[in-house]
mmCIF file of C-alpha atoms and ligand atoms in Angstrom:
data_model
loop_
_atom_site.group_PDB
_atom_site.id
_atom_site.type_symbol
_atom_site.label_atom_id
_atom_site.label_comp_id
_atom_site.label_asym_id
_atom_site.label_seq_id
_atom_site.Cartn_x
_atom_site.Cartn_y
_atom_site.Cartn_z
ATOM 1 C CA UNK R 1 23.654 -4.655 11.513
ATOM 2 C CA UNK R 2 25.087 -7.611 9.949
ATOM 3 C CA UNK R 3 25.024 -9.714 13.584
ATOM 4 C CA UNK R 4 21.519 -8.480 13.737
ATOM 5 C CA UNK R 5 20.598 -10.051 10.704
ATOM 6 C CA UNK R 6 22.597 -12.967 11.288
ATOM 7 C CA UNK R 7 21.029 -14.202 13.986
ATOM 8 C CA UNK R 8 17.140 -13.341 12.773
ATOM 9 C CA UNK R 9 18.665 -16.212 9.977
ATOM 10 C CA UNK R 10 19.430 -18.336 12.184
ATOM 11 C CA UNK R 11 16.407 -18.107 14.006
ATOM 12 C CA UNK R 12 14.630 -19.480 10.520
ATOM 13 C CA UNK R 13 17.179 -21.939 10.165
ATOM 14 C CA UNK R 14 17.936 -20.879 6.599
ATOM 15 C CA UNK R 15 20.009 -23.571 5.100
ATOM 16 C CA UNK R 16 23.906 -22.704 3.938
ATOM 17 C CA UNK R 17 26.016 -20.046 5.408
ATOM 18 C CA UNK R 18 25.397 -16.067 5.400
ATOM 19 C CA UNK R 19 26.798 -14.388 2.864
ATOM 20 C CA UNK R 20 26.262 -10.760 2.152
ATOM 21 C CA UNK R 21 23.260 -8.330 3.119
ATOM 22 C CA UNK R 22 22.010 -4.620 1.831
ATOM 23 C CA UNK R 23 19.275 -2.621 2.721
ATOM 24 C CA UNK R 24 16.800 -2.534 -0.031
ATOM 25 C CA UNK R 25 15.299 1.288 0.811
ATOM 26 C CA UNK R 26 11.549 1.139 -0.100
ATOM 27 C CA UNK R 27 8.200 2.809 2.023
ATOM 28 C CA UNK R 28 8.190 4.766 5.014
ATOM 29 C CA UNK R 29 6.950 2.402 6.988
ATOM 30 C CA UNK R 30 9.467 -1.217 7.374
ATOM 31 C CA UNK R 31 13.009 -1.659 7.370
ATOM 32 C CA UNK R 32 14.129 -4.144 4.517
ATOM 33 C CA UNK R 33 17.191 -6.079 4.134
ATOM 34 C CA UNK R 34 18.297 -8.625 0.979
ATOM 35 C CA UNK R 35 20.248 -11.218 2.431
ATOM 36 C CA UNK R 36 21.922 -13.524 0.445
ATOM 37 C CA UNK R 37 23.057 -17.166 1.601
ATOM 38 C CA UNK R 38 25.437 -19.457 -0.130
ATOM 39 C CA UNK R 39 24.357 -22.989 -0.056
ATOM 40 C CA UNK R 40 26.942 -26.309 -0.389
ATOM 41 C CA UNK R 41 25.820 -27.075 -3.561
ATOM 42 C CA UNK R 42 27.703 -23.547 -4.758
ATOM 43 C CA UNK R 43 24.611 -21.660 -5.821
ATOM 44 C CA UNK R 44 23.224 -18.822 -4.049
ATOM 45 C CA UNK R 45 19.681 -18.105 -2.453
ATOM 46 C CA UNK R 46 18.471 -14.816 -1.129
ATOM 47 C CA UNK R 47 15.481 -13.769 1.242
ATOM 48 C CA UNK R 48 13.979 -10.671 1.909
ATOM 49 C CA UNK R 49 14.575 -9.663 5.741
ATOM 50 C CA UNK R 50 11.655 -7.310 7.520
ATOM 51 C CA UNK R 51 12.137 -5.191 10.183
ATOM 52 C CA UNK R 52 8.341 -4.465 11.427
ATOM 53 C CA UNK R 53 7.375 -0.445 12.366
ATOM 54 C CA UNK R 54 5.974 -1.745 15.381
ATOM 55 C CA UNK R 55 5.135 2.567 16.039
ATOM 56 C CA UNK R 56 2.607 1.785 12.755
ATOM 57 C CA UNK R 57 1.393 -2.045 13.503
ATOM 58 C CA UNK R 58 0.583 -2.540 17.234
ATOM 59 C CA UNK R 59 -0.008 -5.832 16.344
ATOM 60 C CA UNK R 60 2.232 -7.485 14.387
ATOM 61 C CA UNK R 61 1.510 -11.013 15.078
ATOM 62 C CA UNK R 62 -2.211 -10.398 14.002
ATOM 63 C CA UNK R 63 -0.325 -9.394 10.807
ATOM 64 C CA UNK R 64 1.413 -12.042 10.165
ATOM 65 C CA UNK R 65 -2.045 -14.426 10.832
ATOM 66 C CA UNK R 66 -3.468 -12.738 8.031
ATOM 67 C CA UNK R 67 -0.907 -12.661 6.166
ATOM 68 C CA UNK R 68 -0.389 -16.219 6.756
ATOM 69 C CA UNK R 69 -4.047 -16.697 5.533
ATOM 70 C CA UNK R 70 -3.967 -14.858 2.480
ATOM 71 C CA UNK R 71 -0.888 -16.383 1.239
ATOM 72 C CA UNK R 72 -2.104 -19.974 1.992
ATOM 73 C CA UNK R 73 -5.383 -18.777 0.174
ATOM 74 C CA UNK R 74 -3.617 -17.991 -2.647
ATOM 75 C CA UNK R 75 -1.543 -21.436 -2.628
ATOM 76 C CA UNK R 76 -4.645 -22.799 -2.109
ATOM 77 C CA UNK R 77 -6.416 -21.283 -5.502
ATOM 78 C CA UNK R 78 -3.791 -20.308 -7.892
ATOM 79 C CA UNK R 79 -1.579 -23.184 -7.627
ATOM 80 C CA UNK R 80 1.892 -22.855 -9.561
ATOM 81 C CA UNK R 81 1.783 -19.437 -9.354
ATOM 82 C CA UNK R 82 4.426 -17.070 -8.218
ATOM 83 C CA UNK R 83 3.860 -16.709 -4.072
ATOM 84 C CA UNK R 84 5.035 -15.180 -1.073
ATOM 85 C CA UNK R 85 6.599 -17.894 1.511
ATOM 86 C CA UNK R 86 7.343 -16.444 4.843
ATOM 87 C CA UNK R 87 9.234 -18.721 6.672
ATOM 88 C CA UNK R 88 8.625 -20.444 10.182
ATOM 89 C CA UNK R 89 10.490 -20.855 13.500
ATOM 90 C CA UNK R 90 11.440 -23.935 14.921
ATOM 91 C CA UNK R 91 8.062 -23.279 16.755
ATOM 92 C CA UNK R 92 6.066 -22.770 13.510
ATOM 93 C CA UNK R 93 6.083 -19.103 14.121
ATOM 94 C CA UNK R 94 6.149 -16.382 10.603
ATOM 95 C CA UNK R 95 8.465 -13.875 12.901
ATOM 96 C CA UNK R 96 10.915 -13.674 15.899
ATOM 97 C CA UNK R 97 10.248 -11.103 18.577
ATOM 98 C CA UNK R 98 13.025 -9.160 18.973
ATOM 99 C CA UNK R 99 11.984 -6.405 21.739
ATOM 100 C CA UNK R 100 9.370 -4.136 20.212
ATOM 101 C CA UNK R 101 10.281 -5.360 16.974
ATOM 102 C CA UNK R 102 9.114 -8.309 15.145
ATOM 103 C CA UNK R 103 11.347 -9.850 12.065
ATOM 104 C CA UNK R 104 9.877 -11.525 9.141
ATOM 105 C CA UNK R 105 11.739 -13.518 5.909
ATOM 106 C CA UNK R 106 10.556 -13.936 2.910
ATOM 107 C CA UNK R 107 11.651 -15.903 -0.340
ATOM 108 C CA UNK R 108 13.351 -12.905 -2.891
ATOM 109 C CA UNK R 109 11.768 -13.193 -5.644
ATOM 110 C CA UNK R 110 13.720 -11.668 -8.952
ATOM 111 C CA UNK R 111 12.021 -9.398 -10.886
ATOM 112 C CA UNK R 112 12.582 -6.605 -13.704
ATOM 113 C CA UNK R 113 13.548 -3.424 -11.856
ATOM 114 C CA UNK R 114 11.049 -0.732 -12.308
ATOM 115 C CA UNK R 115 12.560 2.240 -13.863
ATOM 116 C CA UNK R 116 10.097 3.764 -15.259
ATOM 117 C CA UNK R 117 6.411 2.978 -12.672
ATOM 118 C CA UNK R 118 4.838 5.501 -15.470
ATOM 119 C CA UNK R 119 5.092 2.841 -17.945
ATOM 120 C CA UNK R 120 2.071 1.818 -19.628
ATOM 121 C CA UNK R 121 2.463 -1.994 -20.599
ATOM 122 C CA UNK R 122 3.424 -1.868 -16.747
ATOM 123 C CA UNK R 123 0.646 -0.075 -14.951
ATOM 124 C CA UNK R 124 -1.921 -1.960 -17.190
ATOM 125 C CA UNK R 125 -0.185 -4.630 -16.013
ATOM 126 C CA UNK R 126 -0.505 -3.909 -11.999
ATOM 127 C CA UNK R 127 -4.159 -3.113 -12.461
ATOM 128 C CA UNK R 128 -4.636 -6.423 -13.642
ATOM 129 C CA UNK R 129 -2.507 -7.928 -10.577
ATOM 130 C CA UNK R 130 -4.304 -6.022 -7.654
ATOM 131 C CA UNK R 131 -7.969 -6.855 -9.699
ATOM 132 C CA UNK R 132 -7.281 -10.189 -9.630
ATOM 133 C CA UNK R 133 -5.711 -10.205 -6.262
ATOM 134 C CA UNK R 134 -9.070 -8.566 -5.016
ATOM 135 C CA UNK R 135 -11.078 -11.590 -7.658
ATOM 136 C CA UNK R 136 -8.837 -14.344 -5.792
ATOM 137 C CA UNK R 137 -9.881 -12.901 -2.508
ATOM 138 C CA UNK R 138 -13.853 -12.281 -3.446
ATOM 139 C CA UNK R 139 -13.811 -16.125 -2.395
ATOM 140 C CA UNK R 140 -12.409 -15.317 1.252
ATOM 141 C CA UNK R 141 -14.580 -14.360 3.892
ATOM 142 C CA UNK R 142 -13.592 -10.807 5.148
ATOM 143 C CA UNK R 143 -14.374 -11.364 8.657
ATOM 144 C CA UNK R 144 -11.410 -13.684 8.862
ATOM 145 C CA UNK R 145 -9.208 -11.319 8.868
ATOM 146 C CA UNK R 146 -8.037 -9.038 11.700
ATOM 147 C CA UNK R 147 -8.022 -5.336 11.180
ATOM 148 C CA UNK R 148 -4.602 -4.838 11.645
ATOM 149 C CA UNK R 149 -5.064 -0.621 11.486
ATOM 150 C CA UNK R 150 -8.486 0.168 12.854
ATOM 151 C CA UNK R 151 -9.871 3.424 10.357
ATOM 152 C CA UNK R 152 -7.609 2.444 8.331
ATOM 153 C CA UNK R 153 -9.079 4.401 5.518
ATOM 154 C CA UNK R 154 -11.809 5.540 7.536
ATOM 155 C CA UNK R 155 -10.938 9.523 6.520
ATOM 156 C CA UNK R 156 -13.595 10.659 9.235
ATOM 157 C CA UNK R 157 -11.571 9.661 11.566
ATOM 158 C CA UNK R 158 -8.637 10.770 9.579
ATOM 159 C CA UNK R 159 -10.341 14.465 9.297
ATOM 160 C CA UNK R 160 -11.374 13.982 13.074
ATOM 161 C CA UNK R 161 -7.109 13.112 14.152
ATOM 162 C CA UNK R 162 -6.195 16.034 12.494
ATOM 163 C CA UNK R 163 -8.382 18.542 13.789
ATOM 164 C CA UNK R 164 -7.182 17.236 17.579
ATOM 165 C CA UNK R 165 -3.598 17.656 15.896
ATOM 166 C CA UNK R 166 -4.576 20.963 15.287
ATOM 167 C CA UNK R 167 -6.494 21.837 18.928
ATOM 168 C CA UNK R 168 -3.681 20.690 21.000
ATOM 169 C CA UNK R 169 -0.515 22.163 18.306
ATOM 170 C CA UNK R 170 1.979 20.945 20.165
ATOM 171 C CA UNK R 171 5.061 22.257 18.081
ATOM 172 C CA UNK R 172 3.114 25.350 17.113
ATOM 173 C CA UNK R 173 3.215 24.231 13.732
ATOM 174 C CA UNK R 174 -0.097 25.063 12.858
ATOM 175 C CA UNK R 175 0.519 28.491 12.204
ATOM 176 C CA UNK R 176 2.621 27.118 9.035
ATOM 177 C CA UNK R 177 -0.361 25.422 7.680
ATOM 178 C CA UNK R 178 -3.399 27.539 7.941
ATOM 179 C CA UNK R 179 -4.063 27.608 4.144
ATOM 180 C CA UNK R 180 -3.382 23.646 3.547
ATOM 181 C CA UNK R 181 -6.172 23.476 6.671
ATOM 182 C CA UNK R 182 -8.788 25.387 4.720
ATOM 183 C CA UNK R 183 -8.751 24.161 2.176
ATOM 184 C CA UNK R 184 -8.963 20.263 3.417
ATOM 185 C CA UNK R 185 -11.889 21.411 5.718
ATOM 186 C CA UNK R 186 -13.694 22.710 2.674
ATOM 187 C CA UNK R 187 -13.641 19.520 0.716
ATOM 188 C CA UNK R 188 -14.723 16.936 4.025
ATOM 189 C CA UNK R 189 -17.867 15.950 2.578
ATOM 190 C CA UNK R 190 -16.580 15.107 -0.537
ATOM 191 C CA UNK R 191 -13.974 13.063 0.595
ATOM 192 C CA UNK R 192 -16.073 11.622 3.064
ATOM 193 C CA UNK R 193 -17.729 9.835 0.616
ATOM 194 C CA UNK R 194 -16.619 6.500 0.632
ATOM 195 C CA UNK R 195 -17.674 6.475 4.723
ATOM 196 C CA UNK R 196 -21.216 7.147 4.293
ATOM 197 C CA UNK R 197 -22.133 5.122 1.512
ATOM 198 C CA UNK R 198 -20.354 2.609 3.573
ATOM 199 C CA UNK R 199 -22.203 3.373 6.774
ATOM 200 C CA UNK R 200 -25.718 3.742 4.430
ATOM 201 C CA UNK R 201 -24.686 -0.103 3.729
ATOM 202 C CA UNK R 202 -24.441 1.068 -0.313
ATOM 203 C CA UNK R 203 -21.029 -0.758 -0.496
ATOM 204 C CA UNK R 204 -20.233 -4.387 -0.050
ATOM 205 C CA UNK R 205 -17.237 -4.952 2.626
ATOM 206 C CA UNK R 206 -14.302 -6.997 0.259
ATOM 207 C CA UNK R 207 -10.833 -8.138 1.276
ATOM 208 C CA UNK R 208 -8.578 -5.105 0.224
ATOM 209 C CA UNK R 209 -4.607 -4.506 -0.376
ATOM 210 C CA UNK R 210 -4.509 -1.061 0.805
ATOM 211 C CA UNK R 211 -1.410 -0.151 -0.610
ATOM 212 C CA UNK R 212 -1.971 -0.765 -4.270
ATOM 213 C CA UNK R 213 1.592 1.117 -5.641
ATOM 214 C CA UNK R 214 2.936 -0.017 -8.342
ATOM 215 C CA UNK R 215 6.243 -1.119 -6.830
ATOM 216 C CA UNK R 216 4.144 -3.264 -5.037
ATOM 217 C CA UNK R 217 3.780 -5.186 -7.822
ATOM 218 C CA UNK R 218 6.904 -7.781 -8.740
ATOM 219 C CA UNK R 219 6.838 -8.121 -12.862
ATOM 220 C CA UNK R 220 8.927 -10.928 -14.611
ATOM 221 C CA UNK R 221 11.751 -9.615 -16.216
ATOM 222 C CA UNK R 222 11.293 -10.791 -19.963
ATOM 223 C CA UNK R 223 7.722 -9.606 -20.472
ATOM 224 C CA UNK R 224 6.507 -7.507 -18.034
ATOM 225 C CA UNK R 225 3.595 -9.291 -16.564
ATOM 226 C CA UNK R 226 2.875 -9.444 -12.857
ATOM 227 C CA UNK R 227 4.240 -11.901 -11.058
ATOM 228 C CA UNK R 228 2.852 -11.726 -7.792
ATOM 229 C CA UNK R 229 1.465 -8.795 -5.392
ATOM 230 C CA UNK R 230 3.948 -7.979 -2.372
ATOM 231 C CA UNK R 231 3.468 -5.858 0.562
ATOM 232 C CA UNK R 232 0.571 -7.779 1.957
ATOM 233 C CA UNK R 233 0.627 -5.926 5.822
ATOM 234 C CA UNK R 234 -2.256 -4.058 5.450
ATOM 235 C CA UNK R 235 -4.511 -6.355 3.610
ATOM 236 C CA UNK R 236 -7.635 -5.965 5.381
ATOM 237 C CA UNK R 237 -11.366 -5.895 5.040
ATOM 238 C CA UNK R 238 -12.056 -2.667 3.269
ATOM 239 C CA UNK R 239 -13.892 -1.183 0.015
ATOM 240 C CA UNK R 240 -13.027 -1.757 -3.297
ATOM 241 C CA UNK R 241 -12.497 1.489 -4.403
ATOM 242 C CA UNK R 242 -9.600 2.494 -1.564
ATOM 243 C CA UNK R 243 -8.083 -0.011 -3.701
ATOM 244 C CA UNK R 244 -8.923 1.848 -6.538
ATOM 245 C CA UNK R 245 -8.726 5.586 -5.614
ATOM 246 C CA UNK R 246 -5.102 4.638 -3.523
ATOM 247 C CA UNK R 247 -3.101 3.439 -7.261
ATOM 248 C CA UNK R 248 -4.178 6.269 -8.784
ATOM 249 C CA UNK R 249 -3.135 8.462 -6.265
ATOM 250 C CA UNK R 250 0.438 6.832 -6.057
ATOM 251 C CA UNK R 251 0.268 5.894 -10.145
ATOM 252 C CA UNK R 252 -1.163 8.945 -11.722
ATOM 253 C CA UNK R 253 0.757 11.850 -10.220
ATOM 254 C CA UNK R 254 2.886 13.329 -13.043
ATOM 255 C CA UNK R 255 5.357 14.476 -9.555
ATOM 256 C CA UNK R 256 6.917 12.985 -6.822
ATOM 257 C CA UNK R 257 4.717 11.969 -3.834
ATOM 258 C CA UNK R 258 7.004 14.854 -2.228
ATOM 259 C CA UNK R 259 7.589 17.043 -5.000
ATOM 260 C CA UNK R 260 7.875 20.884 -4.002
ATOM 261 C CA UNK R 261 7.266 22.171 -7.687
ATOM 262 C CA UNK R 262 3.734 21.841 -7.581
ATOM 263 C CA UNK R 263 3.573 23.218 -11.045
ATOM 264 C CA UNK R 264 4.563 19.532 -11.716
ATOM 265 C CA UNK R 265 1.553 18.156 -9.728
ATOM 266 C CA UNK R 266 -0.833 16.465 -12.035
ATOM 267 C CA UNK R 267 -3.079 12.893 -12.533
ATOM 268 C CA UNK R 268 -2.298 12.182 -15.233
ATOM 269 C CA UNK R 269 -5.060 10.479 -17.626
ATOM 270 C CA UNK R 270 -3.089 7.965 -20.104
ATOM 271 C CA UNK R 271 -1.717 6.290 -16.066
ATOM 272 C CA UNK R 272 -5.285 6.299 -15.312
ATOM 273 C CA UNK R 273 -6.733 4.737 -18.162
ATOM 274 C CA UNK R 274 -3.971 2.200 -18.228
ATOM 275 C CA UNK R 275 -4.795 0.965 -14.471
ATOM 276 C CA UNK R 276 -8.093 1.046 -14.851
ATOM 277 C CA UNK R 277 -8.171 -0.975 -17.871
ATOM 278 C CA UNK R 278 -6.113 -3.687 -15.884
ATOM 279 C CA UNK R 279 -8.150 -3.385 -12.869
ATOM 280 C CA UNK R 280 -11.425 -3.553 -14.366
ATOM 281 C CA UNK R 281 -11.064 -6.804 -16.738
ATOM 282 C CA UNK R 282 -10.736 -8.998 -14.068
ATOM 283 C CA UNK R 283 -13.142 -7.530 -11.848
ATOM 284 C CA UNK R 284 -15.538 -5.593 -13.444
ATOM 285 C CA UNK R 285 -18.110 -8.312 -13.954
ATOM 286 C CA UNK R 286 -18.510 -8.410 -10.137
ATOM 287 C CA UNK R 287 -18.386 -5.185 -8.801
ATOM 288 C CA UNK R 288 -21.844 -3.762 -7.773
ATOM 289 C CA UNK R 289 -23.148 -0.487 -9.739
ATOM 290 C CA UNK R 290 -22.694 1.154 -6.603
ATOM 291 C CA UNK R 291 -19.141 0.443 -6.425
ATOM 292 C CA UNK R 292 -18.401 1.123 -9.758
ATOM 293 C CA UNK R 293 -20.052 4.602 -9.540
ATOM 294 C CA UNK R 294 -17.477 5.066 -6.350
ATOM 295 C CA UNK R 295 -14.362 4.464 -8.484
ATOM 296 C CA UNK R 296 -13.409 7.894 -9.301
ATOM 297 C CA UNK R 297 -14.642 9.800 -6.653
ATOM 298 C CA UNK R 298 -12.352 7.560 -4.177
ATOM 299 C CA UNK R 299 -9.347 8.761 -6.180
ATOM 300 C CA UNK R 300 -9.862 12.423 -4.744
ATOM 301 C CA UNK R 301 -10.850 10.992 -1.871
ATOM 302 C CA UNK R 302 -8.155 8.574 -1.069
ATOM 303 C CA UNK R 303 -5.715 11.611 -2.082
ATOM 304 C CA UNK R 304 -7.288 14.298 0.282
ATOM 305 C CA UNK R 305 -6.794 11.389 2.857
ATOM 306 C CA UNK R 306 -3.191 11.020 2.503
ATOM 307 C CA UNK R 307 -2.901 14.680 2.720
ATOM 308 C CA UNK R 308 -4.490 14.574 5.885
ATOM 309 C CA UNK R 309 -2.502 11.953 7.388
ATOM 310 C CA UNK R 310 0.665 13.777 6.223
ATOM 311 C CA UNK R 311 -0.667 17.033 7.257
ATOM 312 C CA UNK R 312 -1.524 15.270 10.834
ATOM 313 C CA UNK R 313 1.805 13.359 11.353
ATOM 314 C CA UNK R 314 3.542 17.115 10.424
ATOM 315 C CA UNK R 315 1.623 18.900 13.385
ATOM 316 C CA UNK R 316 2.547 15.735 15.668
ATOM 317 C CA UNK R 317 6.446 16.314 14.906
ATOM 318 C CA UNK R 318 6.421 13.338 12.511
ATOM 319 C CA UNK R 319 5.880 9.895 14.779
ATOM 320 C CA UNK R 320 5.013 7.759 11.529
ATOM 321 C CA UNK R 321 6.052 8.377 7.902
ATOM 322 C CA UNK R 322 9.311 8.788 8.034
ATOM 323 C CA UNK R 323 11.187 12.026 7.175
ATOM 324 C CA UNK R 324 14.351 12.980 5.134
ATOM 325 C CA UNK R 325 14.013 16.864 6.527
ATOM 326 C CA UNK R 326 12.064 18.438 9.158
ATOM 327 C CA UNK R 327 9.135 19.975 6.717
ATOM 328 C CA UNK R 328 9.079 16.613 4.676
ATOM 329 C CA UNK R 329 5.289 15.773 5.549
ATOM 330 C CA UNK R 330 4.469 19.185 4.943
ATOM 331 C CA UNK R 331 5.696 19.211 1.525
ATOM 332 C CA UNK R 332 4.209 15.496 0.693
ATOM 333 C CA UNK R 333 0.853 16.901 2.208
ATOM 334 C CA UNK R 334 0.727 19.839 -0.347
ATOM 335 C CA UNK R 335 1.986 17.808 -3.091
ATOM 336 C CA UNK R 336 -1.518 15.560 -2.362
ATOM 337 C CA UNK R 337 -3.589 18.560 -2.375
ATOM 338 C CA UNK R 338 -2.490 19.505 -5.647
ATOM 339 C CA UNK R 339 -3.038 16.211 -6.742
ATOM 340 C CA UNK R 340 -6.464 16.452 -5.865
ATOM 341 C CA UNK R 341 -7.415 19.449 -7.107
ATOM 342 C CA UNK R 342 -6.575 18.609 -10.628
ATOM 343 C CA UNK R 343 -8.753 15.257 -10.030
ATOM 344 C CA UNK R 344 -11.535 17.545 -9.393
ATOM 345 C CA UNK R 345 -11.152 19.092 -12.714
ATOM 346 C CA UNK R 346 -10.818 16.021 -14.238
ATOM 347 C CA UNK R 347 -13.566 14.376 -12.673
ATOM 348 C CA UNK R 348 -15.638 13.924 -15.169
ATOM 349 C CA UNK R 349 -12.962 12.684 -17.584
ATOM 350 C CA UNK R 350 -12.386 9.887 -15.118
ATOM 351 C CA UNK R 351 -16.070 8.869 -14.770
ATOM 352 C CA UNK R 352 -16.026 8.200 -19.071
ATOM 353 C CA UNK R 353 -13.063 6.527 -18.521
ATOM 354 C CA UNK R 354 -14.154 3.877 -16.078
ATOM 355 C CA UNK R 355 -17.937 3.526 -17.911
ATOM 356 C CA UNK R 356 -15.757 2.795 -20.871
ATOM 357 C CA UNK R 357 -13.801 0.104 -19.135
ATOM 358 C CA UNK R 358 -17.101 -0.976 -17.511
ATOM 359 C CA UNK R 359 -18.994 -1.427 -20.404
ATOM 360 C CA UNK R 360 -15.906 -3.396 -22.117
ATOM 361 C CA UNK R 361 -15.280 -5.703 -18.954
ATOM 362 C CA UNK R 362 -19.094 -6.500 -18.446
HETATM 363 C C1 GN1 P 401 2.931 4.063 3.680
HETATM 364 O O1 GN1 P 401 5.580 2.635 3.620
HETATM 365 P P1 GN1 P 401 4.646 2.331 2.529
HETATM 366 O O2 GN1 P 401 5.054 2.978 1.229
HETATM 367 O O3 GN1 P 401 4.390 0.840 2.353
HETATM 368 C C2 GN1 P 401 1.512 3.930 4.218
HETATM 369 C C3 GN1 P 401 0.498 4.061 3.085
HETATM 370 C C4 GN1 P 401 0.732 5.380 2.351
HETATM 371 C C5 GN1 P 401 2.183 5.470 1.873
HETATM 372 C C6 GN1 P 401 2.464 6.799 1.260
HETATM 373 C C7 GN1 P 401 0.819 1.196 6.719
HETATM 374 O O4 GN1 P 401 3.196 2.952 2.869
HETATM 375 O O5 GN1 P 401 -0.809 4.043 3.611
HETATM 376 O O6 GN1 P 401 -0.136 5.494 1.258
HETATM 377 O O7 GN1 P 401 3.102 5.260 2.975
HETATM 378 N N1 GN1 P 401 1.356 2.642 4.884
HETATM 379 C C8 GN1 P 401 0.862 2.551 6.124
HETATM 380 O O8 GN1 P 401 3.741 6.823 0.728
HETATM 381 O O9 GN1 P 401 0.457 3.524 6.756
HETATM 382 MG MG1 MG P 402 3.186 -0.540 2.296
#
């Protein structure tokens, strides 16, 4: 691995000599590597090193161009702020092709380790960082960007790829999930949501994250505020509230995103109120009513989404998230579905909730 690394480095002419690497193991998605250099004037530099899923992102360089966009964007508005810097090629290029793989660098940027992404100072905090980050980008004009994963939260589609998952059951897995199936086909229109207000034109088409977790969020290390939002491969035009309904699916859950204990499965209200208090000050004034009205609904909905996409990638034999064990998406799907269910019982707790933060944010 080390060679491998070594010469991406040198590919970005990184300045001093290669010192030491580690994998860094976050998502399912990338392989990540923290490489650290050691310059001639005796102090050290690191970089983030990304290995792209190129299974995931058929088009990795049209990643990269948007990410190149947003980041210069940002630059561009929020000077002296904390940003992302991918570095070029000798031929101006963000990444080096390495077969089906493309490799990216980025500056490391040090930060206070999360230990505790239930934290409340801290999810306040990340609400704020992905509102503003969604504020910042309300002056960038969506159709600039490529979408990098077509559907991406399209969950029609989603619903429609698992039911072909489920005609052709190729690993007869099916049988194994005939309870997880009914259910999921008995909420569709609910969680479909989202896709027809869309389609009735109801919601306005924004520049979204898509992967608002709270570890993708870097905070400084004295007093907690964001420093910057990583993770930027899937921003995208898309609705505010997959933004939205996607942290508190990844912040709110009292469990593991693969818990098996689903006695432990809840969304937790305190983690919602916190993001949504952080989400909504910078934001709130320019969301539509429409939107707005949206935001907890999409929480169920982005949930019963995920499920489905585990549930799908389960039946396939597991081509995209990766898996620790053989039932692994299995278990992460159920652990979803709980999830959702108790956001339908909370429902209307969550709508008070975000009228409160509405009316305070206005
Ligand atoms: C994937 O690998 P990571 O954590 O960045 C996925 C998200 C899911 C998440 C669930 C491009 O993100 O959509 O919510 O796993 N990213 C992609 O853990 O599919
Ligand atoms: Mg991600």
């Amino acid at each position: 691995m080390q060679e491998k690394l070594m010469e991406i480095c040198t590919a970005f002419r990184l300045p001093g000599s290669f010192d030491r690497w580690e994998e860094v193991k976050v998502g399912n998605i990338n392989k990540t590597y923290k490489v650290t250099y050691a310059r001639e004037n005796g102090l050290e530099k690191a970089y983030i090193l990304q290995r792209v899923n190129p299974f995931v992102f058929k088009n990795p360089e049209q990643v990269m161009e948007n990410i190149e966009r947003v980041t210069q964007h940002f630059r561009r508005l929020q000077p002296g702020k904390v940003t992302l810097h991918y570095h070029h090629t000798r031929d101006g290029k963000n990444f080096v092709r390495d077969g089906d793989y493309i490799w990216r660098v980025v500056n490391y940027i040090p930060s206070a380790p999360v230990t505790d992404a239930r934290d409340e100072t801290l999810v306040r905090n990340a609400g704020f960082a992905f509102g503003e980050f969604q504020a910042v980008l309300s002056y960038f004009d969506p159709a600039q960007l490529y979408e990098t994963i077509p559907d991406f939260h399209n969950t029609q589609k989603r619903f429609d790829a698992l039911e072909e998952a489920v005609e052709a059951d190729s690993l007869g897995r099916v049988k194994e999930a005939e309870a997880e199936l009914s259910w999921l086909r008995s909420v569709r229109e609910d969680a479909c949501c989202l896709c027809r207000m869309q389609e009735e034109g109801l919601l306005p088409l924004r520049v979204t994250h898509n992967d608002t977790k709270v570890n993708n969020v870097l905070f400084d290390k004295k007093d907690h505020r964001a420093l910057v939002v990583i993770d930027l491969d899937t921003v995208m035009p898309g609705l505010a509230g997959n933004d939205f309904g996607d942290a508190i699916r990844s912040v709110a859950n009292t469990a593991a995103e693969d818990e098996k204990d689903l006695s432990k499965v809840s969304c937790d209200l305190r983690m919602f109120r916190a993001f949504a208090e952080g989400f909504l000050e910078p934001t709130a004034h320019a969301f539509t009513q429409h939107e707005m009205d949206t935001f907890s609904i999409s929480c169920f909905a982005l949930t019963v989404e995920l499920a489905v996409r585990f549930l799908t990638d389960y039946l396939l034999g597991d081509p995209y998230f990766y898996c620790a064990y053989p039932a692994h998406n299995l278990v992460r799907a159920r652990c979803q579905m709980a999830l959702a269910r108790d956001m339908q019982r909370k429902m209307g707790e969550m709508e008070k909730i975000i009228a409160d933060c509405a009316e305070k944010y206005r």
